[in-house]
Coordinates of C-alpha atoms and ligand atoms in Angstrom, one line a residue:
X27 CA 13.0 13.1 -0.5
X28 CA 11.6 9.7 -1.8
X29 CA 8.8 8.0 -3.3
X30 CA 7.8 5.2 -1.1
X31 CA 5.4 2.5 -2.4
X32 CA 1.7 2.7 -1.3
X33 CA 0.0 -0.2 0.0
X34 CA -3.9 -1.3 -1.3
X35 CA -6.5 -3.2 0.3
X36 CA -7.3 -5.6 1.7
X37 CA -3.2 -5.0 3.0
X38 CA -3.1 -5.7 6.9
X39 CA -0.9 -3.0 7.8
X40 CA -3.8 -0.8 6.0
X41 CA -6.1 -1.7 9.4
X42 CA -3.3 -1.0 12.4
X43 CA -4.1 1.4 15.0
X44 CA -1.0 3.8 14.6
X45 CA 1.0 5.6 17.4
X46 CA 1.7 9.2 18.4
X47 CA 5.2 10.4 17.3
X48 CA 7.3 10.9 20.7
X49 CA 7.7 14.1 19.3
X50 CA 8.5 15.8 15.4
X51 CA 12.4 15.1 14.9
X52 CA 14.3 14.9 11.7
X53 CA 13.2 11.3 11.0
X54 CA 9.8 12.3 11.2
X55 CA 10.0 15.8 9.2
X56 CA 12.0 13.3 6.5
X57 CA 8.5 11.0 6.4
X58 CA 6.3 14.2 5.9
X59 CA 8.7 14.8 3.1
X60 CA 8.4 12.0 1.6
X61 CA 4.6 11.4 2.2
X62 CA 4.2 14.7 0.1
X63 CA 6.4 13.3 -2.7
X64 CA 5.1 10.4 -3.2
X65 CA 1.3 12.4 -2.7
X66 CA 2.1 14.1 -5.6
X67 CA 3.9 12.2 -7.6
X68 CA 0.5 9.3 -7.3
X69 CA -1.5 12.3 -7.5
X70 CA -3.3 12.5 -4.5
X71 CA -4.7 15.2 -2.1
X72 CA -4.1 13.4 1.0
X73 CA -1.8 10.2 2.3
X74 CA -1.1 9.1 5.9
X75 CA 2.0 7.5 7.5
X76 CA 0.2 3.7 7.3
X77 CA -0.7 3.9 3.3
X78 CA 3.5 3.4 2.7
X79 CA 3.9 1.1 6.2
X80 CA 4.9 3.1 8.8
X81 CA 2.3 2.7 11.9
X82 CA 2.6 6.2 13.1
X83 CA 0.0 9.3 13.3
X84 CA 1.5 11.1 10.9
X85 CA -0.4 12.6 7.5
X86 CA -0.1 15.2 4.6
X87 CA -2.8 17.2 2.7
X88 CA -2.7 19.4 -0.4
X89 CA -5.9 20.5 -1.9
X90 CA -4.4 23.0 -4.0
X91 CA -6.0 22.4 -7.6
X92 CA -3.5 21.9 -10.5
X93 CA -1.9 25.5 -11.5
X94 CA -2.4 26.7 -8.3
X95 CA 0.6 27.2 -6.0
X96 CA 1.2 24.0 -3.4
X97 CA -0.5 24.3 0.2
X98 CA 1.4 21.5 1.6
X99 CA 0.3 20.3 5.2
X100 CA 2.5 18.0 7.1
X101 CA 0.6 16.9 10.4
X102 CA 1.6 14.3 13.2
X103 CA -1.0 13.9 15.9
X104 CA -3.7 15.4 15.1
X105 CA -6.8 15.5 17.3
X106 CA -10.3 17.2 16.7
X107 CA -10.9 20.0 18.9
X108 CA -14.4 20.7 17.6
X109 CA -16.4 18.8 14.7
X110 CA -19.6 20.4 13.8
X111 CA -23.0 19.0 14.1
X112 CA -24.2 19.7 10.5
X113 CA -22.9 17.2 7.9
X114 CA -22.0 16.9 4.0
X115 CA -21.7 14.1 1.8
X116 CA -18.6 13.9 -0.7
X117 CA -17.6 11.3 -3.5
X118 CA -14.4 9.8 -1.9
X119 CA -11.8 8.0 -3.2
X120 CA -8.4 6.9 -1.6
X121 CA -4.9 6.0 -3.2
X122 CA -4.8 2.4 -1.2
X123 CA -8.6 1.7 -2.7
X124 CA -7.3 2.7 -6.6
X125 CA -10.3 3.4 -9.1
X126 CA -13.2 2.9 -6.3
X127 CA -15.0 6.1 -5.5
X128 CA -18.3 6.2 -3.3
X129 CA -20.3 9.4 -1.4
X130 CA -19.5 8.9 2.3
X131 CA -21.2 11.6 5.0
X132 CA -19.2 13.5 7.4
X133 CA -19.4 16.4 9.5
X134 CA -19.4 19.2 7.6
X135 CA -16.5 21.6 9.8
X136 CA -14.1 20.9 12.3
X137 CA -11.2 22.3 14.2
X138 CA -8.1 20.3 14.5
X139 CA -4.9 20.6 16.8
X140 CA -1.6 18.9 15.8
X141 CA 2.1 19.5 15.5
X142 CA 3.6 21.0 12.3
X143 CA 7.0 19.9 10.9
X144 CA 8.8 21.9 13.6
X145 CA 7.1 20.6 16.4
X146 CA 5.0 23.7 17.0
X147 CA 1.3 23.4 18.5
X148 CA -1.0 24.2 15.6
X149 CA -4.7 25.1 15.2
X150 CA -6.5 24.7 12.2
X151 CA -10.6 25.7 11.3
X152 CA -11.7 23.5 8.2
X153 CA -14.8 23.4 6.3
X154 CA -15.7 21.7 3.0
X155 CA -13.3 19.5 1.0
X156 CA -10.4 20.3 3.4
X157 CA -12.6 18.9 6.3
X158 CA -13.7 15.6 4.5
X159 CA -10.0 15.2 3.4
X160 CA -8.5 15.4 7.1
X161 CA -11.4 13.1 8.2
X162 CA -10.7 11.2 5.6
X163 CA -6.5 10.7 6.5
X164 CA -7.2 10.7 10.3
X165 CA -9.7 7.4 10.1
X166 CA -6.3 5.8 8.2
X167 CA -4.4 6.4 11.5
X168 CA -7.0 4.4 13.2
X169 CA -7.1 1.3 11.0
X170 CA -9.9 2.7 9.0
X171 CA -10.5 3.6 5.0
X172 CA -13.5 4.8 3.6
X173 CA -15.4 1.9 2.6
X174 CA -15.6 1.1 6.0
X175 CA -17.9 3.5 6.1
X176 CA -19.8 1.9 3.3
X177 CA -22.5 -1.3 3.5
X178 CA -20.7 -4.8 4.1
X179 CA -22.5 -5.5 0.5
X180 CA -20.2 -2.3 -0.8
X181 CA -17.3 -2.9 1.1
X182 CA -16.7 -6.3 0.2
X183 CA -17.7 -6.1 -3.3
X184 CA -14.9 -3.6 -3.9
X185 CA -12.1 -5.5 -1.6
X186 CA -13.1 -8.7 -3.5
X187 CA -12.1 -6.8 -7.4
X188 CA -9.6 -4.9 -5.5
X189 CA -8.0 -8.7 -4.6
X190 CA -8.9 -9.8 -8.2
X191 CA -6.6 -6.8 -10.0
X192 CA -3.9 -7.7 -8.0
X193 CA -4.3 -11.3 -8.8
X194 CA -4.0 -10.5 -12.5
Ligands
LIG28 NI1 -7.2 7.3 1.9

């Protein structure tokens, strides 16, 4: 268990296209570990392997609201079996874009296969907040954040204070 440091934009290592895990050993269980820690600890409801460095397709979730008991996911190569035609539009925000928030669209349901901390095949169906979020964490393992999704007048705008605050 440790709390690693979590990179911002515009950071590099933010835009990699990250690899499969071989498969879920001990080193890889102790990053889900520590993805989770340092998830909660920022707070967050999401973080992927490439938001503390490491380029691999690895990600937690936890939408559990405060006082509720944790719902910890820890997923490494996660693919979409099914994402549903309808879509929904949700205010996101992301720990490596701190303080920006903006509506992005995304289909509204999905089914998504991956391996579980123990290495074990796993199906999940998810619908609302849980399926923007795991959108949301899977488009890191590909290089991408959400204001990608945005207009280059957005995007940049927000990189340009985000380079600014660090500046300072
Ligand atoms: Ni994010």
């Amino acid at each position: 268990m440790a709390l690693r440091p979590i990179l911002v934009a515009p950071d590099p290592r933010l835009k990699a296209k990250c690899l499969p895990v071989a498969k879920v050993d001990g080193e890889v269980a102790r990053l889900m570990d520590d993805l989770l820690d340092t998830m909660y600890a920022a707070p967050g409801i999401g973080l992927a392997a490439p938001q503390v460095g490491a380029s691999v397709r690895v990600l937690v979730i936890d939408i559990a609201k405060d006082g509720e008991e944790r719902q910890p996911l820890r997923i490494a190569n996660p693919e979409f079996v099914w994402l549903s035609d309808e879509d929904r539009s949700y205010e996101e925000g992301c720990l490596s874009v701190p303080e920006h928030y903006a509506e992005v669209t995304r289909p509204a349901a999905l089914r998504l296969r991956y391996l579980d901390h123990q290495n074990e095949i796993r199906e999940l169906d998810a619908e609302g907040l849980l399926a923007t979020v795991i959108q949301h964490e899977m488009d890191h393992l590909d290089g991408v954040l959400f204001i990608d999704h945005l207009s280059n007048l957005k995007r940049n705008m927000i990189l340009r204070k985000l380079t600014k605050a660090r500046a300072r």
